[in-house]
Short mmCIF file of C-alpha atoms in Angstrom, two decimals:
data_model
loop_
_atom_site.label_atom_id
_atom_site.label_comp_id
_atom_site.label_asym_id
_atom_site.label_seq_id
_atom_site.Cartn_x
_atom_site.Cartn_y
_atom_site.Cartn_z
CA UNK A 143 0.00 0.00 0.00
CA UNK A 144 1.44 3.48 -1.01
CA UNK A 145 1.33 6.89 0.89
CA UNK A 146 -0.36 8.52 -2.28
CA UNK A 147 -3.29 5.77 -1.96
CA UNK A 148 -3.92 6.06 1.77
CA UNK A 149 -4.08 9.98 1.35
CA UNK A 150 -6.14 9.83 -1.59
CA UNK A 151 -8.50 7.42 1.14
CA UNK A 152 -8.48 10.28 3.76
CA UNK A 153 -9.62 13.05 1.68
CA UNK A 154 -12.63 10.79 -0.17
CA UNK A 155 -13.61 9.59 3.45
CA UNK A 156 -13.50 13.20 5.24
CA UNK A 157 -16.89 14.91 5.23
CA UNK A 158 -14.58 18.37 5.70
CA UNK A 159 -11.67 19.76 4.72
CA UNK A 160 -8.74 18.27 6.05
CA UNK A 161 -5.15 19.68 7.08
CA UNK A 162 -1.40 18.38 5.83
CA UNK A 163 -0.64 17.99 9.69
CA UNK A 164 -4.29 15.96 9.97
CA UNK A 165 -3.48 13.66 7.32
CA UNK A 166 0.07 12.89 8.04
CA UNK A 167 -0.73 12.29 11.88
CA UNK A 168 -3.35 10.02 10.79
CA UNK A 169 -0.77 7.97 8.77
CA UNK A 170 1.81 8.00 11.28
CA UNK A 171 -0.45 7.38 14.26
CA UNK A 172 -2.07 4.37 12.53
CA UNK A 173 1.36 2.68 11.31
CA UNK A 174 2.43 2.86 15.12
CA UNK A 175 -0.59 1.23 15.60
CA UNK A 176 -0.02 -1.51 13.68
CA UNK A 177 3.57 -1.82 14.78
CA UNK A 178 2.98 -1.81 18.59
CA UNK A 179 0.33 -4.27 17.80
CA UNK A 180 2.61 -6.62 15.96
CA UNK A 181 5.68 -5.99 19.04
CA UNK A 182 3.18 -7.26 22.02
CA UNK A 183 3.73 -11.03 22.80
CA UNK A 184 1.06 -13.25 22.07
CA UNK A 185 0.76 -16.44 24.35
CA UNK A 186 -0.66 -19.22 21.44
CA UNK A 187 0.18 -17.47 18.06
CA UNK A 188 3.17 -16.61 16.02
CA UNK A 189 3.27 -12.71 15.90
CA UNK A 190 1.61 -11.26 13.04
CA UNK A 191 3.40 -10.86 9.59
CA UNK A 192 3.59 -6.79 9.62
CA UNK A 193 4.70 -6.15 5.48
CA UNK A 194 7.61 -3.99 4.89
CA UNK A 195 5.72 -0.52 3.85
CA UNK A 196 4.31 0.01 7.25
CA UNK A 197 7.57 0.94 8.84
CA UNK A 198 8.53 3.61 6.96
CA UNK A 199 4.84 5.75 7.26
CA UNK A 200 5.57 5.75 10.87
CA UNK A 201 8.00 8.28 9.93
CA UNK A 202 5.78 10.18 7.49
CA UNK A 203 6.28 13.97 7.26
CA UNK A 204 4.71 16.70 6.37
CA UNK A 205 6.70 17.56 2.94
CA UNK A 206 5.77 14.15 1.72
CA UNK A 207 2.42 14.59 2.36
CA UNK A 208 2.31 18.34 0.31
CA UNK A 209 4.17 15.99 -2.27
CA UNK A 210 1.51 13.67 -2.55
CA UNK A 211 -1.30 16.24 -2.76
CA UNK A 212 1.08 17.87 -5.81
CA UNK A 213 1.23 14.51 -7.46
CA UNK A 214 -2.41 14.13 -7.20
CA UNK A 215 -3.69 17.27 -8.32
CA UNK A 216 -1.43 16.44 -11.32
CA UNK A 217 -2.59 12.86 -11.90
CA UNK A 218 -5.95 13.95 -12.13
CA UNK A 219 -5.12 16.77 -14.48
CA UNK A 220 -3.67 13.86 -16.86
CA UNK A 221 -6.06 11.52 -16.90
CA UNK A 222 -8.70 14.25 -17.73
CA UNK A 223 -10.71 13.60 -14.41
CA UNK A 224 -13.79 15.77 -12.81
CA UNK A 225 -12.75 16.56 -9.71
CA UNK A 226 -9.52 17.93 -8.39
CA UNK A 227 -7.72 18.62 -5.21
CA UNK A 228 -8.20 22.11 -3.64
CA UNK A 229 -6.91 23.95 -0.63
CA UNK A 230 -8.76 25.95 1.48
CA UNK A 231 -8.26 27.93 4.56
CA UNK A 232 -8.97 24.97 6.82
CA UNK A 233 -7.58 22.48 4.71
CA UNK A 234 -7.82 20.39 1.49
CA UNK A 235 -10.36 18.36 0.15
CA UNK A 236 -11.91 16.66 -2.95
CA UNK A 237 -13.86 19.17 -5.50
CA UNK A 238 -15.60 18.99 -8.68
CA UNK A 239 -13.98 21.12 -11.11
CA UNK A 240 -15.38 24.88 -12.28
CA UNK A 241 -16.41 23.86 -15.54
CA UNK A 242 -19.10 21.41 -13.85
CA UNK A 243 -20.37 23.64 -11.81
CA UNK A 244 -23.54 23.85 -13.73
CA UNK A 245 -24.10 20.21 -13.46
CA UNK A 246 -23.64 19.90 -9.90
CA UNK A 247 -26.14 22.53 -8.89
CA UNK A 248 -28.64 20.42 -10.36
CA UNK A 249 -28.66 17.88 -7.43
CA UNK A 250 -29.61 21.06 -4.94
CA UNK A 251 -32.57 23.09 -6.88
CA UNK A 252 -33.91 24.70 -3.91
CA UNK A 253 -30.34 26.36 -3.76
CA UNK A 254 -30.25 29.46 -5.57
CA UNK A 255 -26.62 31.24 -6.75
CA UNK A 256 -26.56 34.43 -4.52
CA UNK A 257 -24.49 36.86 -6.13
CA UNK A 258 -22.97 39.56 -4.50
CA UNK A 259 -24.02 43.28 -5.29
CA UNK A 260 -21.28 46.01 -6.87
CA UNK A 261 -21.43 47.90 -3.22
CA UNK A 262 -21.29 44.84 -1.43
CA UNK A 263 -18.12 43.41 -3.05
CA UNK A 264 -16.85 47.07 -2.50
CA UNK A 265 -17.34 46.69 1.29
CA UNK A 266 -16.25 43.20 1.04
CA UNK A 267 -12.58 44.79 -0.39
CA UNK A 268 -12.36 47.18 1.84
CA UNK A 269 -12.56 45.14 4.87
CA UNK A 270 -10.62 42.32 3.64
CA UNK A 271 -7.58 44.60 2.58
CA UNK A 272 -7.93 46.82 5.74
CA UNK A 273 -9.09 44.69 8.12
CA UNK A 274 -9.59 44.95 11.16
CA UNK A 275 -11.91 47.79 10.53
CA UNK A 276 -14.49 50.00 11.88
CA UNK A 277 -17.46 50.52 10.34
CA UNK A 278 -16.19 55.00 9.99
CA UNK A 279 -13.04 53.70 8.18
CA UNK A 280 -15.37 51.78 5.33
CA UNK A 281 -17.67 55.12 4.80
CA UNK A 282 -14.76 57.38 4.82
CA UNK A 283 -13.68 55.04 1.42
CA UNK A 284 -17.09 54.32 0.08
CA UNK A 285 -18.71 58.03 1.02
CA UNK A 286 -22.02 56.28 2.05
CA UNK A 287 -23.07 54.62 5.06
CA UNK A 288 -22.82 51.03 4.94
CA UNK A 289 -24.73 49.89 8.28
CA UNK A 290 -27.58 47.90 5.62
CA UNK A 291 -24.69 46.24 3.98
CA UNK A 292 -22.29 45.43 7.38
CA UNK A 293 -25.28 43.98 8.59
CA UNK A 294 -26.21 42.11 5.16
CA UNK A 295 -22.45 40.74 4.82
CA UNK A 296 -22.55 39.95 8.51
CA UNK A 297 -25.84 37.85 8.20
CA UNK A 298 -24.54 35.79 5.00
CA UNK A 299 -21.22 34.63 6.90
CA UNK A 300 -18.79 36.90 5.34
CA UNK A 301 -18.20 39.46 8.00
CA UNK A 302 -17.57 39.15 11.25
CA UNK A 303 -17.36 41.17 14.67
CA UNK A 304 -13.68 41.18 15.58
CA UNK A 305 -13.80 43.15 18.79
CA UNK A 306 -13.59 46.76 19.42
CA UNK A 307 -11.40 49.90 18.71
CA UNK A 308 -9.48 51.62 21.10
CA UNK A 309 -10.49 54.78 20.14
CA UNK A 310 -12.97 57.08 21.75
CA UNK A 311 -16.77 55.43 21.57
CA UNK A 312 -14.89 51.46 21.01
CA UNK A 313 -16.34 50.87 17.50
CA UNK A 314 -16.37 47.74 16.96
CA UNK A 315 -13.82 46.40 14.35
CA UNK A 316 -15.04 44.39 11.52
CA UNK A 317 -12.57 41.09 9.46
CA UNK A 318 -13.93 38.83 7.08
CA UNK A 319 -14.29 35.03 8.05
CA UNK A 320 -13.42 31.48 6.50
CA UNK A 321 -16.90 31.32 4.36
CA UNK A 322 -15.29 34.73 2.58
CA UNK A 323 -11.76 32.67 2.03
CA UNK A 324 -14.25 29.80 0.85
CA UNK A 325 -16.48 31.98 -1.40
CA UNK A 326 -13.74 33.48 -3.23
CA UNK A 327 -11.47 30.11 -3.78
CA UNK A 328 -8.30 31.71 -1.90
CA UNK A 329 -6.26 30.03 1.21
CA UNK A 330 -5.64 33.34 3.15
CA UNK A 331 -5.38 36.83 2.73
CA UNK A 332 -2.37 36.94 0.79
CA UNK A 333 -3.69 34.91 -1.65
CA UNK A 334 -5.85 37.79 -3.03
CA UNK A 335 -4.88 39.54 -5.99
CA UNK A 336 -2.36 42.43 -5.05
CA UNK A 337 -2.56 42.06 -1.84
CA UNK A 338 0.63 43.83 -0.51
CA UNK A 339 -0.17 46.67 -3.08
CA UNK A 340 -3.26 47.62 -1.75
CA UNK A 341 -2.73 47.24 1.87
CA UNK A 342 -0.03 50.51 1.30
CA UNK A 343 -2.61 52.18 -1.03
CA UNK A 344 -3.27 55.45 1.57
CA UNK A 345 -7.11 55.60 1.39
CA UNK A 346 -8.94 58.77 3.10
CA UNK A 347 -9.71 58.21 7.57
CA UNK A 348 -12.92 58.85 8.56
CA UNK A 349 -11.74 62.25 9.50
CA UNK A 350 -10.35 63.55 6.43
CA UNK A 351 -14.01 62.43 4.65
CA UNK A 352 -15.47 64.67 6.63
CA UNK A 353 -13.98 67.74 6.74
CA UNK A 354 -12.90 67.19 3.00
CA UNK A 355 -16.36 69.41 2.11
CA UNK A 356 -14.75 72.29 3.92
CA UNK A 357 -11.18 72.68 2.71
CA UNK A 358 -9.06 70.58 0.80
CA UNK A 359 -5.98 68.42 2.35
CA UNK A 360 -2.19 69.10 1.57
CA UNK A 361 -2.07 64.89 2.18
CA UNK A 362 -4.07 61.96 2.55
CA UNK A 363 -3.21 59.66 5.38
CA UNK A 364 -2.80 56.44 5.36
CA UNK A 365 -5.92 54.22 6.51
CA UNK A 366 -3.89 51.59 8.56
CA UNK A 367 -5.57 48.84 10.42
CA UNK A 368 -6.65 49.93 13.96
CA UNK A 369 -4.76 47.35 16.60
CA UNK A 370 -8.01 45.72 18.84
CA UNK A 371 -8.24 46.49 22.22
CA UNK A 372 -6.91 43.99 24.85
CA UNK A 373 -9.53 41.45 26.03
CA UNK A 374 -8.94 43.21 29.88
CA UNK A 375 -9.78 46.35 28.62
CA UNK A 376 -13.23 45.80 26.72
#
């Protein structure tokens, strides 16, 4: 039995995504298993024949497992297969490929596509590029207020409350979650496109929107994320 085969076995069997440490302590762990098994003296039988592969996944690491998921990904590209291998932010797992998408929404016809709106992807950008957030720093770059659509993006499982400011009032600061990593098809962060780029791009503060009416600014300053509060002090 192979390394590739018994991975390939752990990401069919898992109902969620599953991580490179996961998967190789599952083949280490269960290769001990089987050795410690085969070591323990048994009064009226011969010890069990253990075959030569299942030493060597005791000592499995990590690298070989990333390996294996390359190899995969690439075996199934070959041999012109549906699915693929794809990573997520909480792991890997088995996927049907984009171009079936169409096909595969058959089986769930009571589940319509929700698309996202131009000001709600807007928001979205904002807060993932900036985040943590408050809710002033998103109208000072949008130049509307955006309580409908915090709320909105909040109640679909793409926003989410990440604690408060320490600034006067404690707004509460505002990061996207693991269903926005999901939606979008990216691992983290700094998988999105120009992502160092736009986290230098100096964007207008909240105070510099409003008192931009009144005279104009020699400079913009640069809307960097605001550092939470400590969990003592909220």
């Amino acid at each position: 039995m192979e390394l590739i085969s018994i991975v390939e076995a752990l990401l069919f069997a898992s109902q969620e995504p599953l991580g490179v440490p996961q998967m190789c302590a599952a083949v280490k762990e269960t290769a001990k298993d089987i050795l410690d098994a085969a070591a323990e003296p048994l009064a009226e039988s011969s010890p069990p024949q253990i075959p030569e592969w299942v030493a060597p996944l005791a000592e499995t690491t990590e690298e070989q497992v990333r390996a294996i998921l390359d190899e995969l990904i690439a075996r199934y590209a070959a041999e012109k297969h549906a699915f693929t291998l794809v990573e997520r932010a909480n792991g890997w797992r088995i996927a049907a490929r984009g171009e079936y998408a169409e096909w595969c929404r058959a089986l769930y016809p009571g589940k319509k596509v929700q698309r996202l709106s131009q000001p709600a992807l807007e928001t979205l950008a904002i807060v993932a590029y900036r985040q943590p957030i408050t809710k002033a720093g998103i109208e000072a770059v949008r130049g509307v207020s955006v309580d409908a659509m915090v709320q909105q993006l909040i109640d679909r499982g793409l926003m989410k409350i990440e604690g408060r400011a320490d600034l006067p009032g404690r707004p509460l600061l505002y990061g996207t979650t693991e269903a926005f990593l999901d939606h979008f098809g990216v691992r983290s962060l700094d998988d999105m496109p120009n992502a160092s780029e736009l986290r230098r791009v100096k964007l207008p503060t909240a105070e510099e929107s409003t008192s931009g009416s009144e005279q104009p600014q020699e400079h913009q300053l640069s809307l960097a994320p605001v550092t939470p509060a400590a969990a003592g002090e909220s």
